[in-house]
Tab-separated table of C-alpha atoms in Angstrom:
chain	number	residue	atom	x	y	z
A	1	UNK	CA	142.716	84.565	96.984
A	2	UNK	CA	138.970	84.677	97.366
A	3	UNK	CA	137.268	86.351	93.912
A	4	UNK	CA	134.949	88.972	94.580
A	5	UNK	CA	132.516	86.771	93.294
A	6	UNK	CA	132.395	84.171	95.963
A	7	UNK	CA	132.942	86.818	98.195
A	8	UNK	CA	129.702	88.218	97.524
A	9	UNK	CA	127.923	84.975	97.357
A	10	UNK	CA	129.266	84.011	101.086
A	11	UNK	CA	128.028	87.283	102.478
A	12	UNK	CA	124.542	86.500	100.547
A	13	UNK	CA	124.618	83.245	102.063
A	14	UNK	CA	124.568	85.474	105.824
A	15	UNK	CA	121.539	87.687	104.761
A	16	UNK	CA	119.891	84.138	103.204
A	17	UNK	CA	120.041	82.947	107.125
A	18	UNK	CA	119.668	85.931	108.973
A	19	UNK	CA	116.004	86.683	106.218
A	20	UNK	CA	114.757	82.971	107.290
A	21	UNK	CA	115.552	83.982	111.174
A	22	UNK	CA	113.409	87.308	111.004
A	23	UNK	CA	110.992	86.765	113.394
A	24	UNK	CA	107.228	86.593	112.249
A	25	UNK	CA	104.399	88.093	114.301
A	26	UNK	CA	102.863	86.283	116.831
A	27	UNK	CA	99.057	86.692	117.226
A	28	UNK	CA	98.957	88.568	119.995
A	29	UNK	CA	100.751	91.611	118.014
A	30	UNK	CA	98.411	91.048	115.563
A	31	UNK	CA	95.985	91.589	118.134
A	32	UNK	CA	97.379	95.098	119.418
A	33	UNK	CA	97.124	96.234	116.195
A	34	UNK	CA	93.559	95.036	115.326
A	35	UNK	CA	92.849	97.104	118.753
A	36	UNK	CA	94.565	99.710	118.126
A	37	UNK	CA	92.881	100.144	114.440
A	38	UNK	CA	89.470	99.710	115.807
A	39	UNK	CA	90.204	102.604	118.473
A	40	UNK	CA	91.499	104.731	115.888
A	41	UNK	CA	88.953	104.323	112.864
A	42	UNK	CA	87.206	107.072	112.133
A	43	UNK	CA	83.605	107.083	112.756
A	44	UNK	CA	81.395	107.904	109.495
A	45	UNK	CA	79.691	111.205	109.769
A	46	UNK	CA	76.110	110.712	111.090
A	47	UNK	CA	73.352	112.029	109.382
A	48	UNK	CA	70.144	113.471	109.809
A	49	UNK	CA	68.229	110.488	111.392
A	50	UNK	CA	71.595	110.263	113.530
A	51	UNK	CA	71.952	113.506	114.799
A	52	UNK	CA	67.864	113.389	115.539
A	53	UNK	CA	68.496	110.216	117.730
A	54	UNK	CA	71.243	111.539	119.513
A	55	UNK	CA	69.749	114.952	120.458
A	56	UNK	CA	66.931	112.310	121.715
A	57	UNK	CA	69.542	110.526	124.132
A	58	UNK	CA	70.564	113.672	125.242
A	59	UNK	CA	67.025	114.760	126.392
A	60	UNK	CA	66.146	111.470	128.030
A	61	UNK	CA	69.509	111.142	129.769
A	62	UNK	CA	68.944	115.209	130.768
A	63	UNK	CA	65.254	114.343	132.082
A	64	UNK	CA	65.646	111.696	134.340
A	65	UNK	CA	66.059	108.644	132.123
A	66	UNK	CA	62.782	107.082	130.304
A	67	UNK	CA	60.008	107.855	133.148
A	68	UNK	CA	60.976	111.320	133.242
A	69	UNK	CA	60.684	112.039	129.570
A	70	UNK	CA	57.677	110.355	129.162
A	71	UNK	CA	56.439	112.450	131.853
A	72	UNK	CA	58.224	115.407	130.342
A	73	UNK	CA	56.228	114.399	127.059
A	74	UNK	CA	52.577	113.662	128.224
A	75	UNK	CA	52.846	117.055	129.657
A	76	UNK	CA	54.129	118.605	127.040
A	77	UNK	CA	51.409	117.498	124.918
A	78	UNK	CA	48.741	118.174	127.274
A	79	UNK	CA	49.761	121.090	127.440
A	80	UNK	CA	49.308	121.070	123.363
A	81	UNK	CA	46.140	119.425	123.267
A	82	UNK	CA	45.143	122.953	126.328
A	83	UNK	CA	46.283	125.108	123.463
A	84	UNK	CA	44.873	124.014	120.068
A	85	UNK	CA	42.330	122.290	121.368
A	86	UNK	CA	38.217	123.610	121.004
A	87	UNK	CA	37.616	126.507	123.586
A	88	UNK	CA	34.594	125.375	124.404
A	89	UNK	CA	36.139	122.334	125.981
A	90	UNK	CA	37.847	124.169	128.398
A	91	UNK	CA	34.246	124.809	129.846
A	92	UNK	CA	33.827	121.149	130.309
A	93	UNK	CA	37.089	120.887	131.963
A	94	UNK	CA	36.177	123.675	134.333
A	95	UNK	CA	33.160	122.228	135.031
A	96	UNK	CA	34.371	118.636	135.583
A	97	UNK	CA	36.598	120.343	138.251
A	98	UNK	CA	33.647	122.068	139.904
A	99	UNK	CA	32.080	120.497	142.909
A	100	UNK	CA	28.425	120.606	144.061
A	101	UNK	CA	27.440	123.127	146.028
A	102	UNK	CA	30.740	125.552	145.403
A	103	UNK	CA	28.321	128.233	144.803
A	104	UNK	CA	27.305	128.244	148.478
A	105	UNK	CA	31.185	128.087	149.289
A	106	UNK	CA	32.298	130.707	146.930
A	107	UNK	CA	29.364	133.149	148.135
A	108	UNK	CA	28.667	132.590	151.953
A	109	UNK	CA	25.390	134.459	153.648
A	110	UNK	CA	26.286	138.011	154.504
A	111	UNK	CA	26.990	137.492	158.100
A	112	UNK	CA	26.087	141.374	158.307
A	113	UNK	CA	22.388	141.106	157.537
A	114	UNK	CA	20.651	140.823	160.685
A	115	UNK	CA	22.674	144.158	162.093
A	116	UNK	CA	21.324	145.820	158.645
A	117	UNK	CA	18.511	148.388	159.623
A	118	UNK	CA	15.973	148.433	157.299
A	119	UNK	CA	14.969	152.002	155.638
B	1	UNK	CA	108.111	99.557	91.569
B	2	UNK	CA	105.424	102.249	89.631
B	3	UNK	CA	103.027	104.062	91.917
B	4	UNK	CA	100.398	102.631	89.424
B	5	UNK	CA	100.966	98.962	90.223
B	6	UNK	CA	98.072	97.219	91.157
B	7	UNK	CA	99.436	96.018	94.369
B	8	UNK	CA	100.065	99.616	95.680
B	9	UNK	CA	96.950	100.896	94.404
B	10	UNK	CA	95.167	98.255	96.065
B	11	UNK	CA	96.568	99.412	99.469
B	12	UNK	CA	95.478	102.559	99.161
B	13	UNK	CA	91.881	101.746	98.085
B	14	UNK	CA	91.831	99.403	101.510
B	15	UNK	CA	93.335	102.582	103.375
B	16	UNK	CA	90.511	104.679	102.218
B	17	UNK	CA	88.025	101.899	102.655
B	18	UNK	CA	89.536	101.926	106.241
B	19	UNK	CA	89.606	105.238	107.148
B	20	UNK	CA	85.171	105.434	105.765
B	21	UNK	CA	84.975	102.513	108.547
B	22	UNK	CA	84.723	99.848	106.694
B	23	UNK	CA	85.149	96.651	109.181
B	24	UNK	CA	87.970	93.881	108.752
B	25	UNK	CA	90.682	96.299	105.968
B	26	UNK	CA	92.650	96.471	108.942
B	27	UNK	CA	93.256	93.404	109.686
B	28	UNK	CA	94.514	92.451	105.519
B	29	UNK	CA	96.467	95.884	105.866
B	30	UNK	CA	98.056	94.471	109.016
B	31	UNK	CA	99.222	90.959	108.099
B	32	UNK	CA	100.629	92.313	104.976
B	33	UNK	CA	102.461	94.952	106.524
B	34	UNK	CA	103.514	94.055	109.893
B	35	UNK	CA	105.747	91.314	109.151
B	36	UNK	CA	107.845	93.661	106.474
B	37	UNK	CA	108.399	96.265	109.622
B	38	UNK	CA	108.714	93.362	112.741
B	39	UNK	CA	111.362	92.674	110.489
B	40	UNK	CA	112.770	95.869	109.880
B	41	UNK	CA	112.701	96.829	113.493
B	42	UNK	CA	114.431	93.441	114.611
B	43	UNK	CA	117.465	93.915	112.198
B	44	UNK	CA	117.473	97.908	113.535
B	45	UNK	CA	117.075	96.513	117.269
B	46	UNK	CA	118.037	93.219	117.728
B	47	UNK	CA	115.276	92.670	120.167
B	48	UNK	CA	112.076	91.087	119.595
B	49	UNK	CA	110.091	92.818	122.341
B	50	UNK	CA	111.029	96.072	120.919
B	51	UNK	CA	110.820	95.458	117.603
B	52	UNK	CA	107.201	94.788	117.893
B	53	UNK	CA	106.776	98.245	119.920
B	54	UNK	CA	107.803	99.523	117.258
B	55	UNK	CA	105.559	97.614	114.815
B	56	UNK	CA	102.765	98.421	116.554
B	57	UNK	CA	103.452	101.866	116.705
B	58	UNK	CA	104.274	102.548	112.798
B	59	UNK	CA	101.057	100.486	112.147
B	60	UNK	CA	99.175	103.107	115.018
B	61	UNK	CA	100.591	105.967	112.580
B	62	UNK	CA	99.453	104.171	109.868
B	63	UNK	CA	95.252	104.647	110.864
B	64	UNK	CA	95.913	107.843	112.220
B	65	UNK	CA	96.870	109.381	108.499
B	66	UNK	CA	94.398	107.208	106.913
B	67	UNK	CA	91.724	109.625	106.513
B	68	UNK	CA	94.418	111.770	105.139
B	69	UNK	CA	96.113	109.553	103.003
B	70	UNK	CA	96.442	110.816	99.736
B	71	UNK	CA	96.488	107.872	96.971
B	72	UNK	CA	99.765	108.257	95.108
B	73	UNK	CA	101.457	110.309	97.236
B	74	UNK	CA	103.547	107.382	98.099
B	75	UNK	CA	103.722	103.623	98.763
B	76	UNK	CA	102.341	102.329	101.912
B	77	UNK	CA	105.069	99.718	102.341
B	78	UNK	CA	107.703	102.638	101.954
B	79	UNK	CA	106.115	104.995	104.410
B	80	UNK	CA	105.770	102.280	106.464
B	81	UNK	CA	109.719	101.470	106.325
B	82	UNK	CA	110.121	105.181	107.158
B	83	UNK	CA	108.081	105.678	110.161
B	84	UNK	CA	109.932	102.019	111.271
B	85	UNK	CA	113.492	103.759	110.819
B	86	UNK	CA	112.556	106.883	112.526
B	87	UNK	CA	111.092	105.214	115.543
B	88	UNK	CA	114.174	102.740	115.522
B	89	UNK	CA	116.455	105.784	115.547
B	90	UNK	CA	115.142	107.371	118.225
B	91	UNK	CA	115.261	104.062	120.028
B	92	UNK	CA	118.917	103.746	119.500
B	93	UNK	CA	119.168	106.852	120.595
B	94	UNK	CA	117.320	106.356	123.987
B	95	UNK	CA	119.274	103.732	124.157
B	96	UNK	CA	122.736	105.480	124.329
B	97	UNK	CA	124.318	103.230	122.086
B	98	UNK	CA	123.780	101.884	118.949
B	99	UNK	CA	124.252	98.228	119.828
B	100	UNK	CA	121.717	95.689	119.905
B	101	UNK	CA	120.621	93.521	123.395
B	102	UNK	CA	120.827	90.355	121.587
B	103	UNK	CA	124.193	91.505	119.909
B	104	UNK	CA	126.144	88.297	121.019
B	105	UNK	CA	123.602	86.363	119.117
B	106	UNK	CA	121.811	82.994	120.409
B	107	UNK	CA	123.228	80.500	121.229
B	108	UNK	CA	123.193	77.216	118.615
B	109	UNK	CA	120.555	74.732	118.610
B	110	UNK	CA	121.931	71.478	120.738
B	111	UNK	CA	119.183	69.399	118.950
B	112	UNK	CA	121.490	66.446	117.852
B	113	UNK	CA	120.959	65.876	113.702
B	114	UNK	CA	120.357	69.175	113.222
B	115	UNK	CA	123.939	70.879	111.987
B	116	UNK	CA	122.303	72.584	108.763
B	117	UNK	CA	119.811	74.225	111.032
B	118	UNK	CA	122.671	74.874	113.379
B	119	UNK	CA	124.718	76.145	110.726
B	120	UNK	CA	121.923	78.595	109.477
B	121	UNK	CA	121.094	79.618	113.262
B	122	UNK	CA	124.849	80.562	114.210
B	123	UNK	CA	124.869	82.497	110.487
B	124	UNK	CA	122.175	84.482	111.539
B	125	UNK	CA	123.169	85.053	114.953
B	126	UNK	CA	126.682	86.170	113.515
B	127	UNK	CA	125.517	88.723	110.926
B	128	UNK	CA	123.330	89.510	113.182
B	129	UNK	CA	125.932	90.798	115.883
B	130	UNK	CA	128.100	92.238	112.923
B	131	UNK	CA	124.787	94.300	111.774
B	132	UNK	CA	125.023	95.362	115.354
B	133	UNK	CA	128.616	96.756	115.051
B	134	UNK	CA	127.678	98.977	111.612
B	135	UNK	CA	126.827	102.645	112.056
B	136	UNK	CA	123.017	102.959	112.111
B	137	UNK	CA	122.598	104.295	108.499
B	138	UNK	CA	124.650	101.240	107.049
B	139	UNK	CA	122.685	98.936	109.048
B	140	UNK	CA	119.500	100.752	107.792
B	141	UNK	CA	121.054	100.821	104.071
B	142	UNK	CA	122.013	96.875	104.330
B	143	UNK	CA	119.078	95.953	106.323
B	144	UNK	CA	116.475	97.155	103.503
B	145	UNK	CA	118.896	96.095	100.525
B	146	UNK	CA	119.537	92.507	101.791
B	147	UNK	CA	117.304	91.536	104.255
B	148	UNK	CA	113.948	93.447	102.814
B	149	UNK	CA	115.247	93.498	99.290
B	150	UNK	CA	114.220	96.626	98.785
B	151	UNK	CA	115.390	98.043	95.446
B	152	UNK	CA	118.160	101.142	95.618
B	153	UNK	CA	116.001	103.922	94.572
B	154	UNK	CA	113.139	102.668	96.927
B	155	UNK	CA	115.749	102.971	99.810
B	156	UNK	CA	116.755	106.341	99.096
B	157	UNK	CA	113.003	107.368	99.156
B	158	UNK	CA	112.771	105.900	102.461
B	159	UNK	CA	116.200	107.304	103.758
B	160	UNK	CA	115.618	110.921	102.179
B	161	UNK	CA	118.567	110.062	100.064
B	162	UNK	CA	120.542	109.885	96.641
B	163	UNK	CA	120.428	107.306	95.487
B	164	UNK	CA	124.225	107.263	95.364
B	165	UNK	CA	124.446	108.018	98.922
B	166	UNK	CA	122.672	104.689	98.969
B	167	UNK	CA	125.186	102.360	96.824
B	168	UNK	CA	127.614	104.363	99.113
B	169	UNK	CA	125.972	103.378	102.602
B	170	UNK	CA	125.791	99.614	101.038
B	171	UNK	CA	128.990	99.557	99.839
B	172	UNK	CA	130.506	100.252	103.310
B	173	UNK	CA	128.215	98.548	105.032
B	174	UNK	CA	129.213	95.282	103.308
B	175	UNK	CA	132.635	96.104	103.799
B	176	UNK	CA	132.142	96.334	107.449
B	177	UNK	CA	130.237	93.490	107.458
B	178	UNK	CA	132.361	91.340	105.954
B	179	UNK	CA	135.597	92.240	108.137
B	180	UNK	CA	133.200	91.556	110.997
B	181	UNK	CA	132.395	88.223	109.962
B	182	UNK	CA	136.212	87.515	109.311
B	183	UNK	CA	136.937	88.342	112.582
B	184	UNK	CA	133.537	86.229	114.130
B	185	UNK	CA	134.900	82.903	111.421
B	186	UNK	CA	137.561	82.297	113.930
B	187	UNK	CA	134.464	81.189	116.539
B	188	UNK	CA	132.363	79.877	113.978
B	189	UNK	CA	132.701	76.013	112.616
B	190	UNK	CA	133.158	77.354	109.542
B	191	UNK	CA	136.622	78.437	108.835
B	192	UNK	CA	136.647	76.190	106.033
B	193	UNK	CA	134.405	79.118	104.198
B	194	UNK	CA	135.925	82.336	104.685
B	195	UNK	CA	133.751	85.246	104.183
């Protein structure tokens, strides 16, 4: 009759085979997994510079892409330059608008005059 | 195994690291880990293929708790075997029966002038298909205990046991086992070494 002894170490000798026939990964598993833990790592939180750049992205995507911002942006700072700018140089932008002779365009001969009676 | 041992706190720094996306702690967590739970799953499910569906999903569940992994709330490597038994389970249960595809085992190597490889394939192909015949929380119990060598109270941590409810799975386990394999000798080339 067996003792429990060599009983045990027969069985062990079972797991000692079936351990060395586990099957190891193969690199393709490994690279599921490497996928799968770049899809699921968290992103670290961006800060200020981050959130600045993105709100940036946002604009130029919502504008038209990069012509129409910097479209968006000349005007915009036009439109700056308009408001802070010296008030007298609105005169000279008036007056680089104006074209010779307006006057006599703006204020025509009274057509009435030669029906006007005089006294 | 103390939650303070190096080893295990070293896992849980490169699960932190991980989870503040820092590049390449994935892939040292995964080839330490993936081979302990390929090989969990395989004993569970006797198929490769599934087996490593399931690997790849306990290691999916792994990154998703990382940012909420606490560091010595537990042992990777045990969590790990825990997620691997659950997902196994519900396998088996899927399944509709709790025996493996590949219960019949493979067939031995033919390769001429290699009988001690042959001997050690048809070994592993036998306890293989009497793992297959234990009820699933043996085969979990034994698995861990023999094949993982997972110590007894580390097994009831990963089973939600006793401990003695652990010695108690094992015990029957190996009892089942072995009249298995007595019954499997007669169709081995071994019956000169009765289990």
């Amino acid at each position: 009759m067996m003792d429990e002894r060599d009983t045990e170490d027969r069985l062990e000798s079972f797991f000692a085979a079936a351990r060395d026939a586990a099957p190891q990964p193969r690199p393709d598993l490994f690279s599921r997994i490497a996928e799968d833990a770049a899809h699921a790592q968290p992103r670290t939180a961006p800060g200020l510079l981050g959130r600045f750049a993105d709100a940036c992205a946002l604009l130029v995507q919502g504008s038209g892409g990069w012509r129409g911002a910097a479209a968006l942006t000349a005007s915009a700072l036009f439109g700056l330059w308009l408001g802070m700018g010296d008030v007298d140089a609105l005169g000279y932008v008036s007056d680089s608008f104006a074209l010779e002779g307006a006057e006599d365009v703006l204020e025509p001969e009274d057509p009435f005059a030669p029906f006007q009676m005089e006294g | 195994m103390a939650l303070d041992d190096p080893e295990i706190r070293a896992d849980a720094r490169a699960l932190q690291a991980y989870a503040e996306g820092a590049k390449g702690v994935a892939e040292a967590l995964s080839a330490r880990h993936t081979p302990r739970v390929l090989a969990l799953a395989y004993h569970m499910l006797g198929d490769r293929v599934e087996a490593e569906d399931v690997a790849q999903e306990a290691m999916m569940r792994l990154w998703k708790i990382a940012p909420d992994w606490e560091d010595g709330r537990a042992r990777i490597s045990t969590w790990l075997y825990r997620v691997t038994a659950n997902l196994c389970t519900d396998r088996l249960r899927k399944r509709g029966r709790q025996v493996p595809l590949e219960a019949a085992g493979e067939p031995p190597d033919p390769t001429p002038g290699a009988e001690a490889q042959m001997a050690a394939k048809d070994r592993a192909a036998a306890l293989k298909a009497a793992l297959a015949r234990l009820p699933e929380s043996q085969r979990l119990a034994v698995s861990l205990r023999h094949l993982e060598e997972r110590g007894n109270p580390e097994i009831a941590e990963i089973m939600q046991l006793s401990v003695e409810a652990v010695e108690s799975l094992i015990a029957r386990g190996k009892r089942g086992l072995r009249a298995a394999l007595e019954d499997r000798a007669e169709s081995l080339s071994y019956r000169d070494d009765p289990i």
